[in-house]
Coordinates of C-alpha atoms in Angstrom, one line a residue:
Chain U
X1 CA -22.7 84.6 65.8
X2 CA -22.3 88.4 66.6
X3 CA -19.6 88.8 64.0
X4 CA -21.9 87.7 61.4
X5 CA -24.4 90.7 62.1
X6 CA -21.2 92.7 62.2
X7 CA -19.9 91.9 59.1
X8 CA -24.1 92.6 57.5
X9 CA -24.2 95.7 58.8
X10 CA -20.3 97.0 59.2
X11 CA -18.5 98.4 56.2
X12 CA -19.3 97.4 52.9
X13 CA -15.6 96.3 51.8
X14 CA -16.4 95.0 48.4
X15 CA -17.4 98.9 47.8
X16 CA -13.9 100.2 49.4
X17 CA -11.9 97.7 46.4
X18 CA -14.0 99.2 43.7
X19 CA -14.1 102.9 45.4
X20 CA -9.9 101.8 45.0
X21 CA -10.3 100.8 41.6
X22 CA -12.1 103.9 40.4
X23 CA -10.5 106.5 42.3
X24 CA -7.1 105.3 43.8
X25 CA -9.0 106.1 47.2
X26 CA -6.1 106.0 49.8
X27 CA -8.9 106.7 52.5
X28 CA -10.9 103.6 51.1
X29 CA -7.6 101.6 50.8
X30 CA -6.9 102.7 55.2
X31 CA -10.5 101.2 56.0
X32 CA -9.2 97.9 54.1
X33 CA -6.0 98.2 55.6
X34 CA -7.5 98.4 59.1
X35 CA -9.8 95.3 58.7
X36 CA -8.0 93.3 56.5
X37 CA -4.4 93.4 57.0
X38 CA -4.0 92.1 60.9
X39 CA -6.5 89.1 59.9
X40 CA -4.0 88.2 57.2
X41 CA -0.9 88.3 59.4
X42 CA -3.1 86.4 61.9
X43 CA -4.2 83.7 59.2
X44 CA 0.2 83.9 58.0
X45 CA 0.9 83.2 61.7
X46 CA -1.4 80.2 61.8
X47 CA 0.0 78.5 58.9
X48 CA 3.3 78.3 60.6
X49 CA 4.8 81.5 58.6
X50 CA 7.4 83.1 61.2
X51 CA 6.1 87.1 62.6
X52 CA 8.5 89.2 60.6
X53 CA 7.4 87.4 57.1
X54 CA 3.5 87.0 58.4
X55 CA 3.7 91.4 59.0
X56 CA 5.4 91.5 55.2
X57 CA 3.2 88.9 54.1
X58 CA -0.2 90.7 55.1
X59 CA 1.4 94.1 53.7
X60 CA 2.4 92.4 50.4
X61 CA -1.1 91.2 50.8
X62 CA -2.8 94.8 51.0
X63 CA -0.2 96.1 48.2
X64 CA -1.7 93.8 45.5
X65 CA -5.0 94.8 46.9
X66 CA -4.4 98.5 46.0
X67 CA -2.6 97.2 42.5
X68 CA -5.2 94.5 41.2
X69 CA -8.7 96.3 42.4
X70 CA -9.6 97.1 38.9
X71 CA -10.0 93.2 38.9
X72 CA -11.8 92.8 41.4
X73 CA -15.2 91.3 40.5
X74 CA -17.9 91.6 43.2
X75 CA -20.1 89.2 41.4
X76 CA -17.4 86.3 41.2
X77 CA -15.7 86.9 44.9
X78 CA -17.0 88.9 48.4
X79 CA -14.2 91.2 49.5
X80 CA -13.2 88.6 52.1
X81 CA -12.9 85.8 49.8
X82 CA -11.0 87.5 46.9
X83 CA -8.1 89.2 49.7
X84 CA -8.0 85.5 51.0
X85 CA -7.2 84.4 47.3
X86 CA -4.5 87.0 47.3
X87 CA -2.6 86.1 50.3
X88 CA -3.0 82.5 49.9
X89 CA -1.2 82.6 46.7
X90 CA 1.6 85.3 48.1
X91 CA 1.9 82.8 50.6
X92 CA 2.7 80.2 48.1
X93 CA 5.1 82.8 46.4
X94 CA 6.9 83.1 49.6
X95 CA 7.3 79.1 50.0
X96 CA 9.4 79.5 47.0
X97 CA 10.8 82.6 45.4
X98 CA 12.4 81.6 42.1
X99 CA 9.3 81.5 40.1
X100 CA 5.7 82.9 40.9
X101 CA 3.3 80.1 41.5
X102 CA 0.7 82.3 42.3
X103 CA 0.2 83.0 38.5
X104 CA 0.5 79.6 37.8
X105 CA -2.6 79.3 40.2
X106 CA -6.0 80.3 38.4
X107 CA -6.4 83.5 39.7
X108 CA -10.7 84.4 39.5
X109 CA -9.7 88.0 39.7
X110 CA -8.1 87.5 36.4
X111 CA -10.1 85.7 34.5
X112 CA -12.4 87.6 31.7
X113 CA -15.9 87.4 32.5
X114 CA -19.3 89.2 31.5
X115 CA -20.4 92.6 33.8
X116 CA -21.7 91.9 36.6
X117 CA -25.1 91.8 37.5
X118 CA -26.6 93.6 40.1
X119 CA -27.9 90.4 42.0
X120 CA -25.1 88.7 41.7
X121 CA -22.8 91.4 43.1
X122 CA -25.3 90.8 46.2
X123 CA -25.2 86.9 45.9
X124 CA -21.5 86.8 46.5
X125 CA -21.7 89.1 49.7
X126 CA -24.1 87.0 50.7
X127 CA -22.7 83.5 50.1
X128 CA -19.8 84.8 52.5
X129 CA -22.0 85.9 55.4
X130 CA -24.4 82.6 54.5
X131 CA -20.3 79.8 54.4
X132 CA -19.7 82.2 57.6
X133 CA -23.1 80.9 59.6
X134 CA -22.6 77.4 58.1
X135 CA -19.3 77.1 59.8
X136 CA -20.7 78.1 62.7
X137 CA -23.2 75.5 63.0
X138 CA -20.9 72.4 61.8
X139 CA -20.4 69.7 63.8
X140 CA -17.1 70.1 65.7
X141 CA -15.6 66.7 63.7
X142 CA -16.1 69.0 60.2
X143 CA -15.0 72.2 61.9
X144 CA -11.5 70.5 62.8
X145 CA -10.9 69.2 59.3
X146 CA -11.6 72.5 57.5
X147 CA -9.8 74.3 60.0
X148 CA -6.7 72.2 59.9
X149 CA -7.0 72.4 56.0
X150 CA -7.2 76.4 56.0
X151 CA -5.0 77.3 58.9
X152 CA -2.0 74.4 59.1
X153 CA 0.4 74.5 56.3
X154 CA -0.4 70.5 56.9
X155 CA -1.0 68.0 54.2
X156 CA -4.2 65.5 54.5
X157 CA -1.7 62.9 56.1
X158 CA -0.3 64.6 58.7
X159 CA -3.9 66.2 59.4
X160 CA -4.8 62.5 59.4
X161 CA -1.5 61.0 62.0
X162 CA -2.4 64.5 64.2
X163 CA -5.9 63.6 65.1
X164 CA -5.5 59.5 64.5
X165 CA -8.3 59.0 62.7
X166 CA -7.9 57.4 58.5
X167 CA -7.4 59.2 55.8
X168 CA -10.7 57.8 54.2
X169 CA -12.2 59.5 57.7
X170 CA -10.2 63.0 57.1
X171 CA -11.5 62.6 53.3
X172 CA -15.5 61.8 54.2
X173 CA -15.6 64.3 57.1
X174 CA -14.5 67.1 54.1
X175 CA -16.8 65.6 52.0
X176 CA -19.2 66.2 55.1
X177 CA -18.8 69.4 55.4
X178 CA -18.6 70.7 52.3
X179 CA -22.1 69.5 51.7
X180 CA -23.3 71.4 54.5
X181 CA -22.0 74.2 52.6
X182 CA -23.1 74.2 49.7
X183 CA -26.5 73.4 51.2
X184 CA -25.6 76.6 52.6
X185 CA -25.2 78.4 49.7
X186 CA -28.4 76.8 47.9
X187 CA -29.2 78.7 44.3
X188 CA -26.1 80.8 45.4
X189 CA -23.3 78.3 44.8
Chain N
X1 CA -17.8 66.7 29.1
X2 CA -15.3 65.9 32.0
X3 CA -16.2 62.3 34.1
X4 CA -13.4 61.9 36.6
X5 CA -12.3 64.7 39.1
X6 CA -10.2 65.6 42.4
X7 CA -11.7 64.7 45.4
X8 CA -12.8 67.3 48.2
X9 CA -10.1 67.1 50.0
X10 CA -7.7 67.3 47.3
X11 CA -9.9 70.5 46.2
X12 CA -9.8 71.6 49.7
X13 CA -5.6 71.8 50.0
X14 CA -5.7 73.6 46.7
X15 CA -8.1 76.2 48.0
X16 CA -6.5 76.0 51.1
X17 CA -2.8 76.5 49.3
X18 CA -0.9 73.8 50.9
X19 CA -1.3 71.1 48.3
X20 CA 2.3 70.5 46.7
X21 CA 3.0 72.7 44.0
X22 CA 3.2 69.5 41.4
X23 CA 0.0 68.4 42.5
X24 CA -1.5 72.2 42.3
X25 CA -0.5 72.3 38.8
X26 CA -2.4 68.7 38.0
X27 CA -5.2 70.1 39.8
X28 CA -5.2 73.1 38.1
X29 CA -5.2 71.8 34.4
X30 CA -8.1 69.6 35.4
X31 CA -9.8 73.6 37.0
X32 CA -9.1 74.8 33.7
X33 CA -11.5 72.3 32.1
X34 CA -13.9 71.6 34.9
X35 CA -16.7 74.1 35.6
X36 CA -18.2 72.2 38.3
X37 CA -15.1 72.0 40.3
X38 CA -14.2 75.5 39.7
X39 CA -17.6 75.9 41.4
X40 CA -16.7 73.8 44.1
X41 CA -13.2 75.4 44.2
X42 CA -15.3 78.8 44.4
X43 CA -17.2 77.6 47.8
X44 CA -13.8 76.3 49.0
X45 CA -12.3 80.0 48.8
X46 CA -15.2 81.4 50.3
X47 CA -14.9 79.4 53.0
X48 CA -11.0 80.6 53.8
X49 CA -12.5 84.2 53.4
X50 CA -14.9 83.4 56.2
X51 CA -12.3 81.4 58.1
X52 CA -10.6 84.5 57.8
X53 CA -12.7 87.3 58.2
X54 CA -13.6 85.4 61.4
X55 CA -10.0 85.5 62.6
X56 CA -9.1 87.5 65.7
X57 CA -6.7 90.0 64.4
X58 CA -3.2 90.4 65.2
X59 CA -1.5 93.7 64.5
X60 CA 1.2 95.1 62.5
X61 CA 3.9 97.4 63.9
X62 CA 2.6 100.8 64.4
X63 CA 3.8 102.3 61.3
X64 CA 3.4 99.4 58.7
X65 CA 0.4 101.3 56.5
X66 CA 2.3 104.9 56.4
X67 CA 5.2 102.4 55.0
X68 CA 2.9 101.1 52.9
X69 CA 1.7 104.1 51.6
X70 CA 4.9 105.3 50.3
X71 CA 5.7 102.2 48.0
X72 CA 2.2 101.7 46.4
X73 CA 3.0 103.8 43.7
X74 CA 6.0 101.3 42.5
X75 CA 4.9 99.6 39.2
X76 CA 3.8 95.7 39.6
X77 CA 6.0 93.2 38.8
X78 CA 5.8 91.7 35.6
X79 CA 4.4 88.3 35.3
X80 CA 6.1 85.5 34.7
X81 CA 7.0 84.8 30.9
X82 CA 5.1 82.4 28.8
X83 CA 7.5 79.3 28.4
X84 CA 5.2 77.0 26.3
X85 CA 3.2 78.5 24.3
X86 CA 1.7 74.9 23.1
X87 CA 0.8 73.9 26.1
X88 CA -2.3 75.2 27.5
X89 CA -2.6 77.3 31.0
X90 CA -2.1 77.2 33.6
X91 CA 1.1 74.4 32.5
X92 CA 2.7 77.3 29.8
X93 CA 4.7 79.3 32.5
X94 CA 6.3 75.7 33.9
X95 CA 9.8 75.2 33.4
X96 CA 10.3 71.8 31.8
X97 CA 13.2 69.9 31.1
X98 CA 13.7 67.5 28.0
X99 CA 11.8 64.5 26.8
X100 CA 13.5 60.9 28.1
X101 CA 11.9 57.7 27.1
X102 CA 11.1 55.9 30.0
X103 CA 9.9 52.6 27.9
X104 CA 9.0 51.2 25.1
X105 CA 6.2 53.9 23.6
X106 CA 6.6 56.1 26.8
X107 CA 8.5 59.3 27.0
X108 CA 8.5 61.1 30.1
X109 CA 9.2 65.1 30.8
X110 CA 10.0 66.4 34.0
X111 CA 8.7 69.9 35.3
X112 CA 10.3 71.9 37.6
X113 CA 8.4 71.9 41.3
X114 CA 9.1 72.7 44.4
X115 CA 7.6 71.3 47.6
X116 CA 6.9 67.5 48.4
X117 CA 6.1 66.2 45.3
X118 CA 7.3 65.9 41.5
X119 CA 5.6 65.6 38.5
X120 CA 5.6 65.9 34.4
X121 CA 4.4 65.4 31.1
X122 CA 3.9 61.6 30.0
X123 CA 3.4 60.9 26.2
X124 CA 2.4 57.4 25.4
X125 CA 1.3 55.5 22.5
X126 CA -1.4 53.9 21.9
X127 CA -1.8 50.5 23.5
X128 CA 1.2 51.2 26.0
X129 CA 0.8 51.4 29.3
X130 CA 1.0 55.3 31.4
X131 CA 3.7 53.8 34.5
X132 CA 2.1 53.1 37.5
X133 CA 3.2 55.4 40.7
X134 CA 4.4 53.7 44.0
X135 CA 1.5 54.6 46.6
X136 CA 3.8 56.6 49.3
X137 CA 1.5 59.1 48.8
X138 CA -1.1 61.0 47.0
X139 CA -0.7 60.7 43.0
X140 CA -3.0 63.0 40.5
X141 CA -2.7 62.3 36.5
X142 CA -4.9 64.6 34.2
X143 CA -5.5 64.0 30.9
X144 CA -4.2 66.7 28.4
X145 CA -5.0 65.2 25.1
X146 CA -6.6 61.2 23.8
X147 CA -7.4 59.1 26.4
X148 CA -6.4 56.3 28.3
X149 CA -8.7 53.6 30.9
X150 CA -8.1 51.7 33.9
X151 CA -10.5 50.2 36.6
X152 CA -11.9 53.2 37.2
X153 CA -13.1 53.9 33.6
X154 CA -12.1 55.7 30.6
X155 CA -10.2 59.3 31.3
X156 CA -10.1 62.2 28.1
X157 CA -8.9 65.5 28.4
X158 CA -9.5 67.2 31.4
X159 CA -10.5 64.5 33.1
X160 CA -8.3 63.6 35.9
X161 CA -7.8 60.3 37.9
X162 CA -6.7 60.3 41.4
X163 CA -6.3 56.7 42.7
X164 CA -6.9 55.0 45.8
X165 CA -4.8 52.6 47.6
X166 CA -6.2 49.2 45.5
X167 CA -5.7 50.6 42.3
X168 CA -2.8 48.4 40.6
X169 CA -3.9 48.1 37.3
X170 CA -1.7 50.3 34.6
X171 CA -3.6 53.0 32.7
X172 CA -3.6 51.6 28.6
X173 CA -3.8 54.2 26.4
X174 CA -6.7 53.6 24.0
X175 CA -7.6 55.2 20.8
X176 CA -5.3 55.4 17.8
X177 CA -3.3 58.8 18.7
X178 CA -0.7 59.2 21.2
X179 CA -1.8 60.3 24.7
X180 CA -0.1 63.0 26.8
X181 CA -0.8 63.6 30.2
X182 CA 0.6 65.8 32.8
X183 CA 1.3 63.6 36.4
X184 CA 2.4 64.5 40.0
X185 CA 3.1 62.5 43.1
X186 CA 4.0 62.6 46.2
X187 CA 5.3 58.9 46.2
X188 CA 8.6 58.0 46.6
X189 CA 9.4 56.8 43.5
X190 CA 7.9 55.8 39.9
X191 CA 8.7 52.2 39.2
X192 CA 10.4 50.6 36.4
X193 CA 12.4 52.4 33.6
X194 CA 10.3 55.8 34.5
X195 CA 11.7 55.2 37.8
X196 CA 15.1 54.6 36.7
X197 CA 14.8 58.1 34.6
X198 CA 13.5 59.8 37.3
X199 CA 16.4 58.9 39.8
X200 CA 18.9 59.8 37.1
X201 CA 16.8 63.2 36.0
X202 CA 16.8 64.4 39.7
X203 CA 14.0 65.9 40.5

């Protein structure tokens, strides 16, 4: 996959959150912006959120990027992984604004943990770039379920009426997959 | 040391952020005791980082970072206030109505949810019975404090027990101390008097 080698050798965006964290770097903040902020509108659109709220969505998105990336722990989350966290649980805020679910939601930027540790900092960038390859190679059965789970704001039973197989099937082709994944990931996970 | 947990694809809507808010919460008591799904929930969100670094873009209107720039310097809103201090996280900052006994030895407490599913605490003595969901649709119970066993074994705190379709037998508390548990479903309705509360509760 050439985005893979991209991503390995393109901008090191883990290093932009903290060069945000330790220096309110707008410049560092733009770069994120660039990368980031149309692949969360894209992933807002795919989960059945309508344009207008998907653009305020991904910008609400970038905001708590810029606010929370003093919490931002390279050796708990890749960049990728922790900005998905963020607009996953923004999304859920939007579903219902009267309280603020995503707080309710364990959030791993805001947990306490020890310092990180220099290997670990590069085991989680490379556990995304390793998940990203796994995908890849997944047998197209596994690829549908994960990316009905990720991208449809669709329970497992309508995932399961929409491609007419059981739920039991739905539930062992996750299982499936996820195994794959963490073979993936070996000592990493 | 925790024995029963979600399954995959109950992990995998969490990660994913479409499971039910009432279920969510279940889940995430059960995250807030269980390292090894916390792991598994870590994979999970890596895998919607690469699902969406992958994405091809779409972009924003032409001026949406200079926008941007100009508010990032409002303060972040606070968040929301602690409402039960003696319950543990992630379940604290729930709005919960009152305490109705739903049966003999069983009080029931709803919580406030939105989304396709409704849940609460349960509180029930020992040698009562937890009430048994209808099977309309997924149903998560996780132990906050004693224990209680079914078919499937015996469940303490943190462990949680998400039950397949031939799974009729009621959960008996065991143990000499009350057991309370926090439940979700996305079932029609609870039977019996739980039921009965729930429809006159609302949701």
């Amino acid at each position: 996959m050439t985005q893979t080698t991209q991503s390995a050798g393109g901008p090191d965006y883990a290093a932009l959150i903290q060069s945000i964290a330790q220096r309110r770097d707008r410049e560092a903040f733009a770069a994120l912006f660039g990368h980031f902020a149309p692949r969360v509108k894209a992933w807002m659109l795919r989960g059945g959120v309508n344009p207008t709220a998907a653009e305020e969505l991904a910008q609400e998105t970038m905001l708590s990027v810029w606010r929370k990336a003093d919490l931002f722990d390279p050796a708990r989350a890749g960049a990728s992984t922790w900005i998905f966290t963020i607009a996953r649980n923004l999304r859920i805020d939007a579903m219902r604004r009267e309280r603020h679910p995503s707080d309710l939601m364990p959030d791993p930027s805001e947990e306490p943990d020890p310092p990180a540790q220099a290997d670990r900092v590069i085991a989680m960038s490379q556990q995304e770039i390793r998940i990203r390859s796994a995908l890849s190679l997944l047998p197209p059965e596994q690829a549908e379920v994960i990316h009905k789970a990720f991208f449809e704001d669709k329970v497992h039973a309508e995932i399961e009426k929409e491609l007419g197989i059981p739920l039991g099937t739905v539930k062992s082709r996750l299982r499936l997959a996820m195994t794959r994944l963490r073979a993936a990931l070996g000592d990493l996970a | 040391m925790i024995a029963h947990h979600p399954s995959e694809a109950t992990l995998a809507a969490y990660a994913a952020g479409t499971l039910p808010e009432a279920l969510a919460l279940v889940a995430a008591t059960h995250l807030s005791h269980c390292a090894t799904c916390r792991k598994t929930l870590s994979t999970l969100e890596a895998t919607g980082g690469a699902l969406l670094e992958d994405l091809p873009p779409v972009p924003l209107s032409i001026d949406a970072l200079d926008r941007l720039l100009g508010r990032m310097d409002q303060p972040a809103p606070p968040p929301p206030p602690i409402l039960n201090p003696e319950l543990p996280a992630p379940l604290n900052r729930v709005a919960l109505g009152r305490w109705w006994p739903v049966g003999p030895g069983v009080r029931y407490r709803p919580m406030q949810s939105s989304g396709a599913a409704w849940g609460g605490l349960v509180l029930a003595q020992p040698g009562r019975s937890l009430p048994r969901h209808g099977h309309a649709g997924r149903e998560l119970t996780c132990v906050l404090s004693c224990a209680f066993a079914d078919q499937d074994g015996t469940f303490a705190a943190g462990d949680l027990s998400e039950p397949g379709d031939n799974h009729d037998q009621p959960p008996a508390v065991i143990g000499v101390q009350p057991c309370l548990c926090v439940i979700a479903s996305e079932g029609m309705r609870l039977r019996g008097l739980l039921g009965f509360a729930q429809r006159i509760i609302g949701r």
